[in-house]
Short mmCIF file of C-alpha atoms in Angstrom, two decimals:
data_model
loop_
_atom_site.label_atom_id
_atom_site.label_comp_id
_atom_site.label_asym_id
_atom_site.label_seq_id
_atom_site.Cartn_x
_atom_site.Cartn_y
_atom_site.Cartn_z
CA MET I 215 29.59 4.14 13.26
CA THR I 216 29.71 3.34 16.94
CA GLY I 217 28.78 5.13 20.13
CA ARG I 218 26.16 5.07 22.83
CA LEU I 219 22.69 4.80 21.35
CA ALA I 220 20.48 7.86 21.69
CA ILE I 221 17.72 5.65 23.06
CA ASP I 222 20.13 4.83 25.92
CA GLY I 223 21.05 8.46 26.53
CA GLY I 224 23.69 8.97 23.83
CA THR I 225 23.93 11.82 21.34
CA PRO I 226 21.53 11.47 18.38
CA VAL I 227 22.97 11.16 14.89
CA ARG I 228 20.65 13.93 13.69
CA THR I 229 18.89 16.83 15.37
CA ALA I 230 18.14 18.91 12.26
CA PRO I 231 14.54 18.75 11.00
CA TRP I 232 13.55 16.87 7.86
CA PRO I 233 11.55 18.54 5.06
CA ALA I 234 7.94 19.29 6.00
CA TRP I 235 5.09 17.71 4.06
CA PRO I 236 2.83 18.73 2.42
CA ARG I 237 4.40 21.81 0.88
CA SER I 238 2.48 24.99 0.13
CA GLY I 239 3.14 28.61 -0.62
CA ALA I 240 1.91 31.68 -2.43
CA ALA I 241 0.95 29.73 -5.57
CA GLU I 242 -1.41 27.44 -3.64
CA ARG I 243 -2.97 30.32 -1.70
CA ARG I 244 -3.54 32.29 -4.89
CA ALA I 245 -5.06 29.30 -6.72
CA LEU I 246 -7.40 28.45 -3.85
CA THR I 247 -8.52 32.06 -3.56
CA GLU I 248 -9.27 32.20 -7.26
CA VAL I 249 -11.48 29.12 -7.00
CA LEU I 250 -13.18 30.48 -3.88
CA GLU I 251 -14.01 33.77 -5.57
CA SER I 252 -15.01 32.22 -8.88
CA GLY I 253 -18.12 30.58 -7.46
CA ARG I 254 -17.26 27.41 -9.38
CA TRP I 255 -16.15 25.00 -6.69
CA GLY I 256 -17.22 21.81 -8.47
CA LEU I 257 -19.14 21.30 -11.69
CA GLY I 258 -18.45 23.88 -14.36
CA GLY I 259 -14.94 24.73 -13.29
CA GLY I 260 -11.88 24.41 -15.48
CA ALA I 261 -9.27 23.08 -13.06
CA VAL I 262 -10.44 19.44 -13.02
CA PRO I 263 -10.41 19.08 -16.83
CA GLU I 264 -7.01 20.80 -16.92
CA LEU I 265 -5.64 18.41 -14.31
CA GLU I 266 -6.98 15.41 -16.23
CA ALA I 267 -5.38 16.62 -19.45
CA ARG I 268 -2.02 17.46 -17.89
CA PHE I 269 -1.75 14.30 -15.81
CA ALA I 270 -2.68 12.14 -18.81
CA ALA I 271 -0.12 13.91 -21.01
CA LEU I 272 2.59 13.58 -18.36
CA HIS I 273 2.03 9.81 -18.29
CA GLY I 274 1.45 9.37 -22.01
CA ALA I 275 -2.20 8.34 -21.64
CA ARG I 276 -5.16 9.25 -23.85
CA TYR I 277 -7.77 9.61 -21.11
CA ALA I 278 -8.03 10.54 -17.44
CA VAL I 279 -10.89 10.61 -14.94
CA ALA I 280 -10.30 12.57 -11.73
CA CYS I 281 -12.02 11.20 -8.62
CA CYS I 282 -12.62 12.23 -5.01
CA ASN I 283 -10.01 9.83 -3.60
CA GLY I 284 -7.67 7.03 -4.55
CA THR I 285 -9.87 4.18 -3.32
CA MET I 286 -12.74 5.34 -5.49
CA ALA I 287 -10.39 5.79 -8.43
CA LEU I 288 -9.38 2.15 -8.06
CA GLN I 289 -13.00 1.06 -7.72
CA THR I 290 -13.87 3.09 -10.82
CA ALA I 291 -11.08 1.47 -12.83
CA LEU I 292 -12.23 -2.01 -11.80
CA VAL I 293 -15.86 -1.25 -12.71
CA ALA I 294 -14.79 0.12 -16.07
CA ALA I 295 -12.67 -2.99 -16.68
CA GLY I 296 -15.79 -5.12 -16.23
CA VAL I 297 -15.27 -6.60 -12.75
CA GLN I 298 -18.63 -7.81 -11.42
CA PRO I 299 -19.99 -9.40 -8.22
CA GLY I 300 -18.58 -12.90 -7.72
CA ASP I 301 -15.53 -12.31 -9.90
CA GLU I 302 -12.04 -12.97 -8.55
CA VAL I 303 -9.28 -10.40 -8.87
CA ILE I 304 -5.67 -11.56 -8.31
CA THR I 305 -3.71 -9.05 -6.27
CA SER I 306 -0.99 -8.48 -3.68
CA PRO I 307 -1.28 -8.97 0.08
CA TYR I 308 1.49 -6.39 0.70
CA SER I 309 -0.60 -3.26 0.20
CA PHE I 310 -2.86 -0.79 1.94
CA VAL I 311 -6.30 -2.22 2.67
CA ALA I 312 -7.88 0.03 0.00
CA THR I 313 -6.61 -2.39 -2.65
CA ALA I 314 -8.81 -5.14 -1.20
CA HIS I 315 -11.69 -2.79 -0.28
CA ALA I 316 -12.00 -1.55 -3.85
CA VAL I 317 -12.48 -5.14 -5.00
CA ARG I 318 -14.82 -6.13 -2.17
CA SER I 319 -16.96 -3.01 -2.61
CA LEU I 320 -18.02 -4.41 -5.99
CA GLY I 321 -18.98 -7.79 -4.56
CA ALA I 322 -15.87 -9.33 -6.11
CA VAL I 323 -13.26 -11.38 -4.28
CA PRO I 324 -9.56 -10.51 -3.93
CA ALA I 325 -7.43 -13.59 -4.60
CA PHE I 326 -4.11 -12.90 -2.88
CA VAL I 327 -0.85 -14.18 -4.33
CA ASP I 328 2.44 -14.02 -2.45
CA VAL I 329 5.08 -11.42 -3.30
CA GLU I 330 8.77 -11.38 -4.21
CA PRO I 331 11.14 -10.78 -1.28
CA GLY I 332 13.41 -8.37 -3.11
CA THR I 333 10.67 -6.23 -4.65
CA HIS I 334 7.64 -6.44 -2.31
CA ASN I 335 5.59 -6.80 -5.52
CA LEU I 336 3.28 -9.52 -6.82
CA ASP I 337 5.24 -12.68 -7.70
CA PRO I 338 4.43 -13.57 -11.34
CA GLU I 339 5.49 -17.18 -10.74
CA ARG I 340 2.45 -17.64 -8.52
CA ILE I 341 -0.21 -15.91 -10.61
CA GLU I 342 -1.24 -18.73 -12.95
CA ASP I 343 -1.80 -21.20 -10.12
CA ALA I 344 -4.30 -18.74 -8.62
CA ILE I 345 -6.40 -18.36 -11.78
CA THR I 346 -9.82 -20.02 -11.70
CA GLU I 347 -12.89 -19.91 -13.92
CA ARG I 348 -14.06 -16.90 -11.88
CA THR I 349 -10.89 -14.84 -12.38
CA THR I 350 -11.47 -11.75 -14.51
CA ALA I 351 -8.59 -9.40 -13.68
CA ILE I 352 -5.09 -9.04 -12.27
CA LEU I 353 -4.45 -6.07 -9.97
CA PRO I 354 -0.68 -5.54 -9.55
CA VAL I 355 0.36 -2.98 -6.92
CA HIS I 356 3.37 -0.78 -7.67
CA ILE I 357 4.22 -0.69 -3.99
CA GLY I 358 6.24 2.23 -2.70
CA GLY I 359 6.47 3.48 -6.28
CA ARG I 360 8.38 0.46 -7.61
CA PRO I 361 6.80 -0.91 -10.80
CA ALA I 362 5.69 -4.53 -10.68
CA ASP I 363 6.93 -6.98 -13.34
CA MET I 364 4.50 -5.82 -15.99
CA ASP I 365 6.08 -7.92 -18.75
CA ARG I 366 5.01 -11.12 -17.09
CA VAL I 367 1.74 -9.80 -15.69
CA ASN I 368 0.63 -8.66 -19.12
CA ASP I 369 1.82 -11.88 -20.78
CA ILE I 370 -0.25 -13.99 -18.39
CA ALA I 371 -3.26 -11.71 -18.78
CA ALA I 372 -3.08 -11.83 -22.58
CA ARG I 373 -2.81 -15.62 -22.66
CA ARG I 374 -5.63 -16.13 -20.17
CA GLY I 375 -7.99 -13.41 -21.39
CA LEU I 376 -7.81 -11.29 -18.22
CA ARG I 377 -7.97 -7.55 -17.65
CA VAL I 378 -5.08 -5.73 -15.95
CA VAL I 379 -5.79 -2.81 -13.62
CA GLU I 380 -2.71 -1.20 -12.07
CA ASP I 381 -2.81 0.03 -8.48
CA ALA I 382 -0.48 2.98 -9.01
CA ALA I 383 -1.57 4.78 -5.84
CA GLN I 384 2.09 5.29 -4.87
CA ALA I 385 3.70 5.45 -8.31
CA TRP I 386 3.40 8.87 -9.99
CA LEU I 387 5.91 9.21 -12.87
CA ALA I 388 7.24 5.66 -12.33
CA SER I 389 8.01 3.83 -15.57
CA TRP I 390 8.72 0.33 -16.85
CA ARG I 391 10.97 0.05 -19.90
CA GLY I 392 10.43 3.77 -20.48
CA ARG I 393 6.65 3.59 -20.38
CA PRO I 394 4.82 5.22 -17.44
CA VAL I 395 2.88 3.01 -15.05
CA GLY I 396 -0.87 3.45 -15.21
CA THR I 397 -0.65 2.96 -18.99
CA LEU I 398 0.80 -0.57 -18.99
CA GLY I 399 -2.48 -2.41 -18.40
CA ASP I 400 -6.08 -1.67 -19.30
CA ALA I 401 -6.29 1.09 -16.69
CA GLY I 402 -4.33 2.50 -13.77
CA ALA I 403 -5.45 4.24 -10.57
CA PHE I 404 -3.50 6.90 -8.65
CA SER I 405 -3.98 8.49 -5.21
CA PHE I 406 -3.42 12.05 -3.99
CA GLN I 407 -4.05 11.43 -0.29
CA SER I 408 -2.22 13.50 2.34
CA SER I 409 0.88 11.31 2.58
CA LYS I 410 1.41 11.06 -1.17
CA ASN I 411 4.17 12.69 -3.26
CA LEU I 412 1.47 14.61 -5.14
CA THR I 413 -1.33 15.57 -2.78
CA ALA I 414 -4.47 17.63 -2.30
CA GLY I 415 -5.31 16.03 1.05
CA GLU I 416 -7.47 13.55 -0.87
CA GLY I 417 -8.09 12.77 -4.50
CA GLY I 418 -7.54 10.09 -7.10
CA LEU I 419 -7.38 9.60 -10.86
CA VAL I 420 -7.85 6.85 -13.45
CA LEU I 421 -5.73 6.64 -16.61
CA THR I 422 -6.51 4.55 -19.68
CA ASP I 423 -5.93 4.44 -23.45
CA ASP I 424 -9.16 2.48 -24.02
CA GLU I 425 -12.03 4.77 -25.06
CA PRO I 426 -14.91 2.42 -24.09
CA LEU I 427 -13.24 1.81 -20.72
CA TYR I 428 -12.80 5.57 -20.27
CA ARG I 429 -16.47 6.21 -21.01
CA ARG I 430 -17.56 3.57 -18.48
CA ALA I 431 -15.20 5.03 -15.87
CA TRP I 432 -16.44 8.56 -16.50
CA SER I 433 -20.06 7.44 -16.27
CA TRP I 434 -19.50 5.52 -13.03
CA HIS I 435 -17.77 8.49 -11.38
CA ASP I 436 -20.46 10.97 -12.50
CA CYS I 437 -23.85 9.53 -11.59
CA GLY I 438 -24.24 7.37 -14.70
CA ARG I 439 -24.02 10.29 -17.13
CA ASP I 440 -22.31 10.01 -20.52
CA PRO I 441 -19.24 12.13 -21.27
CA GLY I 442 -20.48 15.20 -23.13
CA GLY I 443 -24.10 14.19 -22.67
CA SER I 444 -27.02 15.91 -20.97
CA PRO I 445 -26.58 16.39 -17.20
CA HIS I 446 -30.15 15.12 -16.76
CA GLU I 447 -29.70 11.84 -18.63
CA HIS I 448 -28.37 8.86 -16.71
CA GLY I 449 -27.87 5.89 -18.98
CA ALA I 450 -26.23 3.66 -16.39
CA VAL I 451 -25.87 3.17 -12.67
CA GLY I 452 -23.14 5.38 -11.23
CA LEU I 453 -21.95 7.23 -8.15
CA ASN I 454 -20.88 10.80 -7.48
CA LEU I 455 -17.11 10.39 -7.13
CA ARG I 456 -16.10 13.71 -8.69
CA MET I 457 -13.08 15.75 -7.65
CA THR I 458 -13.56 19.35 -6.51
CA GLU I 459 -11.92 22.41 -8.04
CA PHE I 460 -10.11 23.05 -4.77
CA GLN I 461 -8.41 19.65 -4.99
CA ALA I 462 -7.59 20.13 -8.64
CA VAL I 463 -5.81 23.48 -8.25
CA LEU I 464 -3.68 22.12 -5.41
CA LEU I 465 -2.70 19.20 -7.61
CA LEU I 466 -1.92 21.47 -10.56
CA SER I 467 0.44 23.43 -8.31
CA GLY I 468 2.01 20.20 -7.11
CA LEU I 469 2.49 19.00 -10.69
CA GLU I 470 4.72 22.00 -11.35
CA ARG I 471 7.11 20.84 -8.63
CA LEU I 472 6.76 17.07 -9.03
CA PRO I 473 9.45 16.29 -11.66
CA ALA I 474 12.14 18.24 -9.78
CA GLU I 475 11.09 16.75 -6.44
CA GLN I 476 11.13 13.24 -7.89
CA ALA I 477 14.67 13.76 -9.19
CA ILE I 478 15.82 14.69 -5.67
CA ARG I 479 14.05 11.66 -4.19
CA GLN I 480 15.53 9.33 -6.81
CA GLN I 481 19.07 10.49 -6.06
CA ALA I 482 18.43 9.99 -2.34
CA MET I 483 17.06 6.48 -2.93
CA ASP I 484 20.09 5.59 -5.02
CA ALA I 485 22.38 6.79 -2.25
CA LEU I 486 20.53 4.72 0.36
CA ALA I 487 20.57 1.61 -1.82
CA THR I 488 24.33 1.85 -2.29
CA ARG I 489 25.32 2.75 1.27
CA LEU I 490 22.89 0.61 3.26
CA ALA I 491 23.87 -2.48 1.26
CA GLU I 492 27.27 -2.30 2.96
CA ILE I 493 25.82 -2.66 6.47
CA GLU I 494 25.77 -6.15 7.94
CA GLY I 495 22.23 -7.24 8.74
CA LEU I 496 20.42 -5.15 6.10
CA ARG I 497 19.02 -6.11 2.71
CA THR I 498 18.23 -3.48 0.10
CA PRO I 499 15.79 -3.80 -2.85
CA ASP I 500 16.78 -5.95 -5.81
CA PRO I 501 17.97 -3.87 -8.81
CA ASP I 502 16.03 -4.20 -12.07
CA ALA I 503 17.16 -2.43 -15.26
CA ARG I 504 13.61 -2.60 -16.64
CA ILE I 505 12.56 -0.03 -14.02
CA THR I 506 13.40 3.22 -15.82
CA ALA I 507 11.86 5.46 -13.15
CA HIS I 508 10.77 4.78 -9.57
CA GLY I 509 7.79 6.54 -7.99
CA CYS I 510 10.06 7.30 -5.01
CA HIS I 511 7.31 7.16 -2.40
CA ILE I 512 9.04 4.74 -0.02
CA PHE I 513 12.53 3.25 0.24
CA MET I 514 12.13 -0.22 1.74
CA VAL I 515 15.03 -1.81 3.60
CA ARG I 516 14.83 -5.21 5.29
CA LEU I 517 16.40 -6.61 8.40
CA ASP I 518 18.09 -9.84 7.37
CA GLU I 519 16.49 -12.28 9.78
CA SER I 520 18.56 -15.27 8.65
CA ARG I 521 21.91 -13.52 9.07
CA MET I 522 20.92 -12.26 12.51
CA ALA I 523 19.79 -15.65 13.84
CA PRO I 524 19.50 -17.16 16.38
CA ASP I 525 18.37 -13.87 17.95
CA PRO I 526 16.62 -11.91 15.17
CA LEU I 527 16.46 -8.22 15.95
CA ASP I 528 12.89 -7.02 16.29
CA LYS I 529 12.20 -4.31 13.73
CA HIS I 530 10.10 -2.29 16.17
CA ARG I 531 13.09 -1.99 18.50
CA VAL I 532 15.21 -0.90 15.55
CA ILE I 533 12.61 1.69 14.54
CA GLU I 534 12.40 3.02 18.08
CA ALA I 535 16.17 3.34 18.13
CA LEU I 536 16.23 5.02 14.69
CA ARG I 537 13.67 7.58 15.78
CA ALA I 538 15.75 8.35 18.87
CA GLU I 539 18.67 8.99 16.50
CA GLY I 540 16.53 11.53 14.60
CA ILE I 541 15.49 9.27 11.70
CA PRO I 542 11.68 9.10 11.22
CA ALA I 543 11.61 5.43 10.18
CA HIS I 544 8.23 3.78 9.66
CA PRO I 545 7.19 0.14 10.28
CA GLY I 546 5.10 -0.11 7.12
CA TYR I 547 2.49 -2.84 6.81
CA GLY I 548 2.63 -4.97 9.93
CA THR I 549 -0.05 -7.42 8.83
CA PRO I 550 -0.61 -8.93 5.36
CA LEU I 551 -4.01 -8.48 3.75
CA GLN I 552 -4.12 -12.29 3.92
CA ARG I 553 -2.34 -14.50 6.42
CA GLY I 554 -0.44 -17.63 5.49
CA LEU I 555 1.65 -16.27 2.60
CA PRO I 556 5.20 -16.84 3.86
CA VAL I 557 7.14 -14.22 1.91
CA CYS I 558 4.65 -11.48 2.73
CA GLU I 559 4.61 -12.54 6.39
CA ALA I 560 8.42 -12.30 6.49
CA LEU I 561 8.40 -8.88 4.83
CA CYS I 562 5.88 -7.56 7.34
CA ARG I 563 8.23 -8.70 10.12
CA SER I 564 11.40 -7.29 8.59
CA THR I 565 10.71 -4.26 6.38
CA ILE I 566 11.43 -0.70 7.50
CA TRP I 567 10.23 2.26 5.46
CA ILE I 568 12.07 5.52 4.78
CA LYS I 569 9.36 7.75 3.36
CA HIS I 570 9.49 10.33 0.60
CA GLN I 571 9.65 13.45 2.77
CA VAL I 572 12.93 12.16 4.21
CA LEU I 573 14.20 11.53 0.68
CA LEU I 574 13.41 15.15 -0.19
CA ALA I 575 16.35 16.21 2.01
CA GLY I 576 18.60 15.03 -0.81
CA ALA I 577 21.32 12.45 -1.34
CA ASP I 578 23.90 14.13 0.91
CA GLN I 579 21.54 14.07 3.90
CA MET I 580 20.99 10.32 3.51
CA GLN I 581 24.31 9.77 5.24
CA ASP I 582 22.53 10.50 8.53
CA VAL I 583 20.14 7.62 7.79
CA VAL I 584 23.06 5.34 6.97
CA ASN I 585 25.00 6.38 10.08
CA ALA I 586 21.98 5.74 12.31
CA PHE I 587 21.47 2.22 10.92
CA ALA I 588 25.17 1.47 11.27
CA LYS I 589 25.25 2.76 14.83
CA ILE I 590 22.24 0.66 15.87
CA LEU I 591 23.27 -2.55 14.12
CA THR I 592 26.90 -2.50 15.20
CA PRO I 593 27.38 -4.86 18.17
CA HIS I 594 27.87 -2.98 21.42
#
């Protein structure tokens, strides 16, 4: 597609609005009112246990612990997995800072390993070289909703006696070889923050099939109490990281819509992957048949720096031009959680995000995204 760029005064590719996020309606208002009038806003309510049971069942897990936010859910999972001060946890530098903060908050040390260019996920080839006598866990991040290579992560962990905690903050309903993420390691942590595909403004949740790990997680998130024990007995150190009933009912409403919304997003992602791959100067994510469902939080497309040499196009200029064309593109992570890892550095320079609320417009509407990229990247 050619024509004068909108940023230079031309006609934008799209003027119609994209789907609003978050979504709400009569069901959410009714549920919130019921909690308000019940007088049970926190402890003693039924919505949090119902959410835990339904989310666990949806992901095929035995246990769930709902938390106040995703960062604390990740911290809780790490505590329950036995991570202690001074331990090292191998993880990805291409992630939100909460991944590192959850580790550091326990006095442990994140050991960053570079990522794969075509997946943005932890590179299994580099994990073993990073293992030391202080390493106790591997923390893969299913970035954007794309499952990491859990076959190789789990193989390394099993051989080296390490725990695996999945950062599934962006990966609701994603699956690897038919098995949902969050259940592939020892524990998995999810987020329900405002930008997420399933949201209550804030919130998080830990999944696990390991009963002792579940009990430690539950105790940590509820002031050191034991599950089912006396509220006045505190057998361990813990924090108050509980979810409120208001958060839980919003999430229960969102769960009703989530499978259908994810199907729309998946179709839109598939359309983008096929059509954007045909545009000179763009690189789309590597296909992987082992990924049987994507979390569909972010579609990540890269500017091909090598093919555009000797004058690589700056991604921020591309994003500015895309936004002028009516496409709300996002720059993603501009800085790695650790400098000096070359693949991650390159991805931070070249990756452009198309977020899930754009995907909710459906596969047909993705042609506007494709047309805008083609218009901008075609030589003028």
